[in-house]
CSV table of C-alpha atoms in Angstrom, one decimal:
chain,number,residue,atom,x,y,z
A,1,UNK,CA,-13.2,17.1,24.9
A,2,UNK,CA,-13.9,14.7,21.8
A,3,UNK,CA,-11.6,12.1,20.5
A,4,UNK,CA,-9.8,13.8,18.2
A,5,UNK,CA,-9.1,16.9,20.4
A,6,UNK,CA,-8.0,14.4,22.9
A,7,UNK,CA,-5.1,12.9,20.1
A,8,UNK,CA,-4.1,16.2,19.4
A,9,UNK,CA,-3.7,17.2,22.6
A,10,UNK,CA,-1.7,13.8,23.5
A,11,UNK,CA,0.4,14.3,20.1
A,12,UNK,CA,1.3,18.1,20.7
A,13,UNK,CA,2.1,17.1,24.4
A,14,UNK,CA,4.4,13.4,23.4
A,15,UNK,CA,6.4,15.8,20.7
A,16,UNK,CA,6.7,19.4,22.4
A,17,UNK,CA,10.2,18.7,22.1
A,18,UNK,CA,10.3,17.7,18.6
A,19,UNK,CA,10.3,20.4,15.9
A,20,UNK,CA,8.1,19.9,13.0
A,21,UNK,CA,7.7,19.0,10.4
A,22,UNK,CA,7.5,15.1,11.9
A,23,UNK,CA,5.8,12.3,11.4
A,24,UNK,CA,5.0,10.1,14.4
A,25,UNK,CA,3.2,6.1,14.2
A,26,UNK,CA,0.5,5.8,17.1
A,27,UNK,CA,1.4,2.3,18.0
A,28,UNK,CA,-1.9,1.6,19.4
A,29,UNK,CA,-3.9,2.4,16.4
A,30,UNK,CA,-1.7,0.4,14.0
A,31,UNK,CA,-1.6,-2.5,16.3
A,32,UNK,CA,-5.3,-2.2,16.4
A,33,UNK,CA,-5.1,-1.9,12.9
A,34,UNK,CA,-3.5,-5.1,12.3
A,35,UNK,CA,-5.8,-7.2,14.6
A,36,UNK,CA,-8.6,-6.2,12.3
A,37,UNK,CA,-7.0,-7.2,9.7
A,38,UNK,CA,-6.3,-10.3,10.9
A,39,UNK,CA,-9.8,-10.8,12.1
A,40,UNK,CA,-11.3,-10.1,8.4
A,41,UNK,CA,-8.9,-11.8,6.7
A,42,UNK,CA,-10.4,-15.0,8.7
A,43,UNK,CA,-7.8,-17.3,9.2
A,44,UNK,CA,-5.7,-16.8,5.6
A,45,UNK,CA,-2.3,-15.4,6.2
A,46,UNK,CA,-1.5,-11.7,5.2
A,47,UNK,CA,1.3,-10.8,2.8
A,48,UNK,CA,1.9,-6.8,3.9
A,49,UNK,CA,2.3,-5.0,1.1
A,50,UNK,CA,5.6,-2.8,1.8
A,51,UNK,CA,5.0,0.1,-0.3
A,52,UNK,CA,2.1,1.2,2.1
A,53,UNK,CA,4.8,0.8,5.3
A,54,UNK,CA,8.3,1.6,4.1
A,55,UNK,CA,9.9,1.3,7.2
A,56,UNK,CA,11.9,-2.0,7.8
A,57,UNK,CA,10.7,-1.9,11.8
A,58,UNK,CA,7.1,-1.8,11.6
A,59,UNK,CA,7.2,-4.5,8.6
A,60,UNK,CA,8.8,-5.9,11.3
A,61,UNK,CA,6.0,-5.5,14.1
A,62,UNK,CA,3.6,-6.5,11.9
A,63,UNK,CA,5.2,-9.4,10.9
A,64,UNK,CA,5.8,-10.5,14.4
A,65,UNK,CA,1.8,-10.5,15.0
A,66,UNK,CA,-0.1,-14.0,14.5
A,67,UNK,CA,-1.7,-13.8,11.1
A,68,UNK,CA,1.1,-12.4,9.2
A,69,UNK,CA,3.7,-13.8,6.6
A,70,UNK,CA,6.0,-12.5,4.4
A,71,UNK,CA,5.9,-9.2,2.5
A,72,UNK,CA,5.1,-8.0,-1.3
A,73,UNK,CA,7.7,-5.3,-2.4
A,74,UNK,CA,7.2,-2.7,-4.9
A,75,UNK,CA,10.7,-3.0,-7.0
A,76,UNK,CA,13.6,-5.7,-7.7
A,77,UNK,CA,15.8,-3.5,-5.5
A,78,UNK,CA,14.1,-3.2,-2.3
A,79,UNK,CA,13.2,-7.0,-2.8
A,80,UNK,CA,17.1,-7.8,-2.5
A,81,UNK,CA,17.8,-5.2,0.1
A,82,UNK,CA,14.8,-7.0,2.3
A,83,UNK,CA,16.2,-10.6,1.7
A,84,UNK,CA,20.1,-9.4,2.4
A,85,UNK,CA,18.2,-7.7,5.8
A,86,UNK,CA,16.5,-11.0,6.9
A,87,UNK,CA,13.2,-10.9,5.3
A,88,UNK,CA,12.6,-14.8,4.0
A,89,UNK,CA,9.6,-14.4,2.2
A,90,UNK,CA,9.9,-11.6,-0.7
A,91,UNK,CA,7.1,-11.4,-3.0
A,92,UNK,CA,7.8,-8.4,-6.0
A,93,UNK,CA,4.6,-7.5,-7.0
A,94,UNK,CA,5.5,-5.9,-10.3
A,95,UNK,CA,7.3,-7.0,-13.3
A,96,UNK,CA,10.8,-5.5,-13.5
A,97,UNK,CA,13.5,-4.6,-15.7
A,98,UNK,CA,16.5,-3.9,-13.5
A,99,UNK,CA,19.3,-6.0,-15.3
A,100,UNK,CA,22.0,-5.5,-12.7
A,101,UNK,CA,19.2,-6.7,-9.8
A,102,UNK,CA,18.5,-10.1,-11.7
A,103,UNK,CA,22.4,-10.5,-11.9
A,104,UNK,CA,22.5,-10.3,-8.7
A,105,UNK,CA,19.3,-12.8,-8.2
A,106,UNK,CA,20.3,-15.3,-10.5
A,107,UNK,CA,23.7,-15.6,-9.0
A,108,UNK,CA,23.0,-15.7,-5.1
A,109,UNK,CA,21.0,-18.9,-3.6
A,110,UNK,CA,19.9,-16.7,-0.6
A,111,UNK,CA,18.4,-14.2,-3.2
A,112,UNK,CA,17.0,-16.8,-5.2
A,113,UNK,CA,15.4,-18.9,-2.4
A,114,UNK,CA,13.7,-15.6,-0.4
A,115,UNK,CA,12.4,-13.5,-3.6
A,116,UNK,CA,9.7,-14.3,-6.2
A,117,UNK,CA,9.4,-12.0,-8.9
A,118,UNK,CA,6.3,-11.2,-11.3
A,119,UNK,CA,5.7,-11.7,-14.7
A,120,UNK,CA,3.0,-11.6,-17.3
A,121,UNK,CA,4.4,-12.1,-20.6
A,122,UNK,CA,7.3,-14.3,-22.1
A,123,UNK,CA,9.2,-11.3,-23.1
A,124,UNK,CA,10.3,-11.0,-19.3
A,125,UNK,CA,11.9,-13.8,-19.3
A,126,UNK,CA,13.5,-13.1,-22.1
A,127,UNK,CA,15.4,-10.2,-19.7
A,128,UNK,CA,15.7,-12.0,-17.3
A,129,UNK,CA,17.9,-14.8,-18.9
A,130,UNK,CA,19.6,-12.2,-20.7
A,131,UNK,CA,20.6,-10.2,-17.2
A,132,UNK,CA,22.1,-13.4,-15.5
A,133,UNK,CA,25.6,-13.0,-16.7
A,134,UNK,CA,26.2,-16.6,-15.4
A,135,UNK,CA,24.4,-16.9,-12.7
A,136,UNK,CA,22.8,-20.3,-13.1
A,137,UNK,CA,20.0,-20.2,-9.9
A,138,UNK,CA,16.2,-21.0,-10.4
A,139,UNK,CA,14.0,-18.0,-10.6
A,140,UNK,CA,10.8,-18.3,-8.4
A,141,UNK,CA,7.9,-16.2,-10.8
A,142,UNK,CA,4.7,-15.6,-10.1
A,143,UNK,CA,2.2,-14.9,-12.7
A,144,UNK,CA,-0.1,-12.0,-12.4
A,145,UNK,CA,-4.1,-12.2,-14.0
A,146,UNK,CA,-5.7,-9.2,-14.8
A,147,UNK,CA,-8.6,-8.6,-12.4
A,148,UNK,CA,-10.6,-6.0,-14.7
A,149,UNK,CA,-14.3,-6.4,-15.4
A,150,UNK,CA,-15.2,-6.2,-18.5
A,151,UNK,CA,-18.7,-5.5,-19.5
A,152,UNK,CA,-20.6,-5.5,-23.1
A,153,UNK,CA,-18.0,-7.2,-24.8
A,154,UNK,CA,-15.3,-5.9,-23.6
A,155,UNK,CA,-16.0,-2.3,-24.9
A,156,UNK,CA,-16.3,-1.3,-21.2
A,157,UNK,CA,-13.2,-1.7,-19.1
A,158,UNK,CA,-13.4,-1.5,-15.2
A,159,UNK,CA,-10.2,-1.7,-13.4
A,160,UNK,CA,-6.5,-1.0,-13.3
A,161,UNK,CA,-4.5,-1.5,-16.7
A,162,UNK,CA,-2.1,-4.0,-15.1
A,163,UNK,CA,-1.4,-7.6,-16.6
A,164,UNK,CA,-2.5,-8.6,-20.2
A,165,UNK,CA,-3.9,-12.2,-18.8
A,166,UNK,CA,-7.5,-12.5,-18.5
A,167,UNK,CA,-8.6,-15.6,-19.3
A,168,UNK,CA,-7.4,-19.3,-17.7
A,169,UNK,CA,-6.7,-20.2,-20.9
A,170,UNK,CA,-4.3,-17.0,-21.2
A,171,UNK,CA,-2.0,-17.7,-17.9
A,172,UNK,CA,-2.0,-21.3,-18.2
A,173,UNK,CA,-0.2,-21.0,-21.4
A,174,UNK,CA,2.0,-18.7,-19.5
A,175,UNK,CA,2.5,-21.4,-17.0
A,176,UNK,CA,3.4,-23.8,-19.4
A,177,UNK,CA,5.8,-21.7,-21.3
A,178,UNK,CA,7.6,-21.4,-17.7
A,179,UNK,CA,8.1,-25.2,-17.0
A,180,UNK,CA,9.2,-25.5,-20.2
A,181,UNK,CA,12.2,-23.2,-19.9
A,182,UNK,CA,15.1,-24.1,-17.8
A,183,UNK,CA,15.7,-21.8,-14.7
A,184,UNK,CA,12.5,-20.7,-14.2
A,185,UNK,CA,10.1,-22.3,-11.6
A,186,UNK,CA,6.3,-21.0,-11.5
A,187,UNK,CA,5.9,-20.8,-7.5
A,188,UNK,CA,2.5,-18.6,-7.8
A,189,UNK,CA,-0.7,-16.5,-8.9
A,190,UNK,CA,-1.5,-12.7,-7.9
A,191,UNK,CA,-4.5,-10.8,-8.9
A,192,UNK,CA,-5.2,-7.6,-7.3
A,193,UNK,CA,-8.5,-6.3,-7.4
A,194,UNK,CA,-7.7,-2.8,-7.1
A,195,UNK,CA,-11.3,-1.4,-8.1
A,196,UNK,CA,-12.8,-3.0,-4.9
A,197,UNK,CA,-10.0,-3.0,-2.8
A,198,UNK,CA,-8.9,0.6,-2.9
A,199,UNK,CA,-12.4,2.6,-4.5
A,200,UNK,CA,-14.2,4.0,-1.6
A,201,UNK,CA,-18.0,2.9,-1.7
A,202,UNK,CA,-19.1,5.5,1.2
A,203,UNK,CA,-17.6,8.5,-0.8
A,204,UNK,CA,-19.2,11.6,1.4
A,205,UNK,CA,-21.8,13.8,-0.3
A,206,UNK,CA,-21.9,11.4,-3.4
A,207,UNK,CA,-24.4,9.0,-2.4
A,208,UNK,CA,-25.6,8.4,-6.1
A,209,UNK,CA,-21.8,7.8,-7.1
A,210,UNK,CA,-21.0,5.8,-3.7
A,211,UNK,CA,-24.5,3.6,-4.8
A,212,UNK,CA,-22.9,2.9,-8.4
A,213,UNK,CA,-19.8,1.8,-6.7
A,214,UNK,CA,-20.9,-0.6,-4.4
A,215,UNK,CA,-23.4,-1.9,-7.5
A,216,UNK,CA,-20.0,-2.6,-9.5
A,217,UNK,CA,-17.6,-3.8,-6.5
A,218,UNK,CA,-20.4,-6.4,-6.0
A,219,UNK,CA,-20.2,-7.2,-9.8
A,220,UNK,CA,-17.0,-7.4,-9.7
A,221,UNK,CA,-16.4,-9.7,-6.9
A,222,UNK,CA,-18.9,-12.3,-8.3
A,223,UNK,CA,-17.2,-12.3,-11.7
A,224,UNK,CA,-13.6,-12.8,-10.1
A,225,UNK,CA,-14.2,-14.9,-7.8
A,226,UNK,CA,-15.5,-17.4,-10.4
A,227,UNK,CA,-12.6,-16.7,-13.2
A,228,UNK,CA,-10.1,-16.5,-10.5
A,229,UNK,CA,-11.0,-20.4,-9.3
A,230,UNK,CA,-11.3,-21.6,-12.4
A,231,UNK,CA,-7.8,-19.6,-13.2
A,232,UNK,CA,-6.1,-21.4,-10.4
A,233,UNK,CA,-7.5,-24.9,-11.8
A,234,UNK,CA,-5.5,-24.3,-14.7
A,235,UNK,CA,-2.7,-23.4,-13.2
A,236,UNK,CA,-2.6,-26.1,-11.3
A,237,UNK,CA,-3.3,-28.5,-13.9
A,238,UNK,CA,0.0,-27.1,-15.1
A,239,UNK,CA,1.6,-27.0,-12.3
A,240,UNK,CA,0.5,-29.1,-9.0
A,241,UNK,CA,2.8,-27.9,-6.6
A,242,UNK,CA,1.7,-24.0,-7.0
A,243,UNK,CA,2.5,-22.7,-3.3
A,244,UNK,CA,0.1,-19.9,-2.8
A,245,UNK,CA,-2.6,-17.6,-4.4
A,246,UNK,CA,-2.8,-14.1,-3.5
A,247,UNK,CA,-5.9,-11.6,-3.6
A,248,UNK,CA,-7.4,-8.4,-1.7
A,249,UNK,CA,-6.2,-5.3,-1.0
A,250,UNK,CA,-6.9,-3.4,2.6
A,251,UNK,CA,-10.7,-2.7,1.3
A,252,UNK,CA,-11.3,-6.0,0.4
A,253,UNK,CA,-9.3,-8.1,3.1
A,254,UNK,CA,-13.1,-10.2,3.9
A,255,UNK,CA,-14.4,-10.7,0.8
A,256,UNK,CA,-11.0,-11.7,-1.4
A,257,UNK,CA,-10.5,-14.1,1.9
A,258,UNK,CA,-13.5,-15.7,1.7
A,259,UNK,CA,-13.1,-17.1,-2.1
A,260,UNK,CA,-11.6,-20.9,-1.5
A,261,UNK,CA,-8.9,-20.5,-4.5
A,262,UNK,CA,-7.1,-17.7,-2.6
A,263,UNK,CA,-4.6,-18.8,-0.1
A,264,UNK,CA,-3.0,-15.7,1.0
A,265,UNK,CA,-4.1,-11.8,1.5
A,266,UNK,CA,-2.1,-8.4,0.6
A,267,UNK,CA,-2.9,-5.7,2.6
A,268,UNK,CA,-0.4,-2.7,4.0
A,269,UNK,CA,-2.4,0.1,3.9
A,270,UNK,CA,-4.9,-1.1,6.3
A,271,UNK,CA,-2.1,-0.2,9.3
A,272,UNK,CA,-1.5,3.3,8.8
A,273,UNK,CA,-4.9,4.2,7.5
A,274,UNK,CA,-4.3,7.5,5.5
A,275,UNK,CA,-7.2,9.0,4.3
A,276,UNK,CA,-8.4,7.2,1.3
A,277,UNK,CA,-9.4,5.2,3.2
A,278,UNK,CA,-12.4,6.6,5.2
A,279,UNK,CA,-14.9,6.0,2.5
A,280,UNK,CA,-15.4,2.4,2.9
A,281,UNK,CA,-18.6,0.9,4.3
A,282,UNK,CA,-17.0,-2.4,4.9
A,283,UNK,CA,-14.5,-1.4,8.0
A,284,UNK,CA,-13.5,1.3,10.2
A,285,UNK,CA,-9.9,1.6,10.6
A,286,UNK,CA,-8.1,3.9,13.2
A,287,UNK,CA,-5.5,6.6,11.9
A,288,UNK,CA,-2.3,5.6,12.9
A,289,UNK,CA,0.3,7.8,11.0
A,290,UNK,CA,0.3,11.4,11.0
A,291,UNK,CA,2.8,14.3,10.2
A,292,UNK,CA,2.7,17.8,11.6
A,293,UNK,CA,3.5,21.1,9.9
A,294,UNK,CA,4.6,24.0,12.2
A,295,UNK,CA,2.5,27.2,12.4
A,296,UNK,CA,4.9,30.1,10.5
A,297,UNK,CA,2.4,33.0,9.7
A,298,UNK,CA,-0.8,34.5,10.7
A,299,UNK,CA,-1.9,36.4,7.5
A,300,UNK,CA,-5.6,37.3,8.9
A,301,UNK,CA,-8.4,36.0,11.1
A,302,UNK,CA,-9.3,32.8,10.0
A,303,UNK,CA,-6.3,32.0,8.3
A,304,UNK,CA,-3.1,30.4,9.3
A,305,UNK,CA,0.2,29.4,7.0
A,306,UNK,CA,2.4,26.3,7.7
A,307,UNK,CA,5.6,25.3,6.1
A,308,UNK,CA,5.4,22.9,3.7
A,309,UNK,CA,2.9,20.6,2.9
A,310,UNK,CA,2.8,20.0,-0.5
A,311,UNK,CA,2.5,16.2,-0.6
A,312,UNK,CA,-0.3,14.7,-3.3
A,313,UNK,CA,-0.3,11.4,-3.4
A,314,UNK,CA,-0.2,9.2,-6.8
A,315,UNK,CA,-3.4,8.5,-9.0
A,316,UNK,CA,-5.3,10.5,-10.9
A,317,UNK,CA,-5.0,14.4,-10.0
A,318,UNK,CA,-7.7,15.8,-7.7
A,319,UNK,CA,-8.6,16.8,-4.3
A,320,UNK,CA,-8.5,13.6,-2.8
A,321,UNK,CA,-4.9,12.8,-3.6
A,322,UNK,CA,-4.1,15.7,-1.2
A,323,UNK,CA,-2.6,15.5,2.5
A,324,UNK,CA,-6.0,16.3,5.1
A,325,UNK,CA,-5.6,19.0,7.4
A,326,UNK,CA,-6.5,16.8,10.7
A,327,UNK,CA,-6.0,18.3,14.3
A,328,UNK,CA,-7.0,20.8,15.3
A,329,UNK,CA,-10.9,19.8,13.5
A,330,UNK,CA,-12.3,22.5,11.4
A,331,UNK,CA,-9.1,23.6,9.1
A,332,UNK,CA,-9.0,23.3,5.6
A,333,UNK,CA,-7.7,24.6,2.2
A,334,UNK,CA,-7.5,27.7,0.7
A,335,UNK,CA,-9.3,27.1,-2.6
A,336,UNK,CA,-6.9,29.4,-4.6
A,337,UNK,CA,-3.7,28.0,-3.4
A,338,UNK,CA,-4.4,24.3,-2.0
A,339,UNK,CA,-1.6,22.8,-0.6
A,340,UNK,CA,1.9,24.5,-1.2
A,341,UNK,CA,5.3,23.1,-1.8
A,342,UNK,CA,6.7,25.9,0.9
A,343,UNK,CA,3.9,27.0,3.0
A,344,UNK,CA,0.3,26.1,3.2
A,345,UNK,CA,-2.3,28.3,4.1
A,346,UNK,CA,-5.4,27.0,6.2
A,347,UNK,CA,-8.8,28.9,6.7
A,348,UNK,CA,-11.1,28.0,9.4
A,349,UNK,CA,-12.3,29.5,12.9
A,350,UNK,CA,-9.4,26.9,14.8
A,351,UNK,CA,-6.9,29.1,13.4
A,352,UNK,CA,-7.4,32.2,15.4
A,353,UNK,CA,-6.4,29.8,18.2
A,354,UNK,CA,-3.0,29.1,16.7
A,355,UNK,CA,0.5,30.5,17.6
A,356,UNK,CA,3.0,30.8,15.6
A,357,UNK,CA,5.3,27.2,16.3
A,358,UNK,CA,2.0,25.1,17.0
A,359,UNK,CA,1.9,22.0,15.2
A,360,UNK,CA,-1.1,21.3,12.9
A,361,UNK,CA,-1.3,17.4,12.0
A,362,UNK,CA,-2.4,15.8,8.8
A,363,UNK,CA,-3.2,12.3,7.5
A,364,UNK,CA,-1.2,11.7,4.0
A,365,UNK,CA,-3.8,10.9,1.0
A,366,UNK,CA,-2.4,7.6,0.9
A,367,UNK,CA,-0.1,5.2,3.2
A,368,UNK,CA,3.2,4.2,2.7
A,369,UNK,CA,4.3,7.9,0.8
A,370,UNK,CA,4.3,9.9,3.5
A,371,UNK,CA,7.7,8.1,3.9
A,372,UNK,CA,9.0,9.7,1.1
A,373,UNK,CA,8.6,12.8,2.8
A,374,UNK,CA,10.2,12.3,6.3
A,375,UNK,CA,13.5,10.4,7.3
A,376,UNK,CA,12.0,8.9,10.5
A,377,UNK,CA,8.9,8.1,11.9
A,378,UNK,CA,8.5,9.0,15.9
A,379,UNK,CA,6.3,5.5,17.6
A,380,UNK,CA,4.2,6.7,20.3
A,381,UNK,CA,2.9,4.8,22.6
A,382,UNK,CA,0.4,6.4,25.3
A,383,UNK,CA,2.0,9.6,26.4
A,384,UNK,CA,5.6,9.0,25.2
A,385,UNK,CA,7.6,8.8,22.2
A,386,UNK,CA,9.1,5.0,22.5
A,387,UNK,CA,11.3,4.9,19.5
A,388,UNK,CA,12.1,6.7,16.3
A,389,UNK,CA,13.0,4.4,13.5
A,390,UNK,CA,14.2,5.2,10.2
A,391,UNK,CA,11.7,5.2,7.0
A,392,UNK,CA,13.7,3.5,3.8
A,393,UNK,CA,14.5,7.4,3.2
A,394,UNK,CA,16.1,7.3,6.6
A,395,UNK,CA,18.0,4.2,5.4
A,396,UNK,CA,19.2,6.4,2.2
A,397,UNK,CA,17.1,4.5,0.3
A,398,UNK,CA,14.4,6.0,-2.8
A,399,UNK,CA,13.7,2.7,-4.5
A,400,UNK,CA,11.1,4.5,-6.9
């Protein structure tokens, strides 16, 4: 029996008396997970990035672990509802323009003192002051630097269209049109460098594409790494008490770690492992959340139907950003009808072996929105189910 037939026998057996769909957490992998992460991040802490986990007890578990501290949320909302819950170390790692939220921030010194919030332009401030409705307490910001490369002059652009500061020049005059204004105190710098942390460079049957992308990632990370130190000397000039840098992403947890100007790691989808993240040649990760579809239909030989199963993930529309049939090995889509928002049909020889009410498990395209999906997640542990704990969905919340 291989591996993987050994899981799925282990998962069918743990949840027999669950009905699917479910999602379950193999504590074992994430905690392995986590360790690795710890080990390439080489002594810098890690910020987990909560998007990727939504689910209040595992930011919890891997919080607990040495080489851990404090989280990066995805919106104002869920920042508040983390520091109200206990979480001391909020980092929002977009720029927001929930009015009501920043009331709420501006006026509570708990709020204030747990959550940073991001900005890139002066124009946010602008809402910001404009939301307090009297709330007089000190805004931490942090100041986001675009990590694009850009090649022959600019014309070509590699990278996510996120903040408009590039230059040192650019976000120290950001910084110094924070200390200038009252209520505001400049606490930080984040630059993500999502076209090396999350682009595979081991893409299967693309060698020629997966050669081009490791050419760039390796272009990319020599560019940064010199505009981001000399970025954080400006800063600094500006501001000499600037409490931490942050970098990386799960794919590049080694290399953004080993830049001295960075102080701090992000990293979340590195725990679950979804599939995205299989095509990188710079770790092996374990997969650690799954969800299961129930068997409902045997249209043919060959071919099964489950319910459901219609999850893409974000980005840019393709196969990829689809949910991978997983266990049993050897399923996959029907190329005329993919994966459906009721029922799914799957073709392959493992099928005939299927009964109607067997589960067939999946890894999510991406982490943290499978959540979305389910309002608990089932932690196994060995041969039992140890605990279910709530997503945020669970908790009633849908913060985006």
């Amino acid at each position: 029996m291989t591996a993987r037939a050994a899981d799925r026998a282990r998962y069918d057996r743990v949840t027999a008396h669950l009905d699917a769909p479910v999602a379950i957490v193999d504590l074992e992998a994430f905690d392995a997970n986590a360790d690795d992460l710890v080990r390439r991040a080489g002594g810098k802490p890690i910020r987990v990035a909560s998007k990727s986990v939504r689910c209040r007890a595992l930011l919890e578990r891997a919080l607990a672990r040495d080489g851990f501290a404090g989280v990066m949320s995805f919106t104002l909302a869920e920042s508040l509802w983390l520091a109200r819950s206990g979480f001391e170390d909020v980092l929002l790692a977009y720029p927001s323009a929930d009015r009501a939220r920043y009331a709420e921030l501006a006026a509570d010194p708990k709020l204030a003192s747990a959550v940073t919030v991001m900005i890139d332009d002066p124009a946010q401030l602008d809402l910001i002051d404009a939301a307090r409705d009297g709330g007089r307490e000190v805004v931490r910001v942090c100041l986001e630097l675009d990590t694009s490369l850009r090649l022959l002059g600019g014309r070509v652009r590699v990278g996510a269209r996120r903040s408009p500061l590039h230059s040192p020049a650019q976000i120290a005059d950001l910084a110094r049109t924070v200390a200038r204004r009252p209520g505001f105190e400049v606490v930080g710098i984040m630059a993500y460098e999502g076209h090396v942390a999350g682009v595979g460079d081991a893409v299967a049957g693309r060698p020629l594409r997966s050669r081009a992308v490791r050419l760039m990632q390796a272009a990319a990370r020599r560019e940064l790494a010199e505009r981001r130190a000399a970025v954080v000397r400006a800063v600094r000039a500006v501001v000499p008490g600037l409490e931490f840098v942050n970098g990386g992403g799960t794919g590049s947890v080694q290399h953004t770690a080993a830049e001295d100007a960075v102080t701090e790691i992000a990293a979340g989808s590195g725990l679950y492992v979804p599939r995205l993240f299989d095509n990188y040649t710079s770790f092996r990760g374990r997969p650690a959340a799954l969800f299961a579809q129930p068997v409902v239909r045997r249209p043919g030989v060959g071919v099964v139907a489950v319910l459901g199963g219609g999850y893409p993930a974000s980005g840019a529309p393709g196969a990829d950003r689809l949910p991978g049939p997983y266990l049993p090995e050897g399923l996959r889509y029907d190329s005329q009808e993919g994966a459906g928002e009721v029922q799914t049909p799957l073709i392959g020889s493992p099928a005939d072996d299927l009964l109607i009410g067997d589960k067939v498990w999946f890894r999510h395209a991406k982490a943290g929105e499978l959540c979305e999906r389910f309002d608990a997640l089932h932690l196994v542990a060995g041969d039992a189910v140890t605990a279910t704990v709530p997503t945020y969905r669970g908790e009633g919340h849908a913060f985006l």
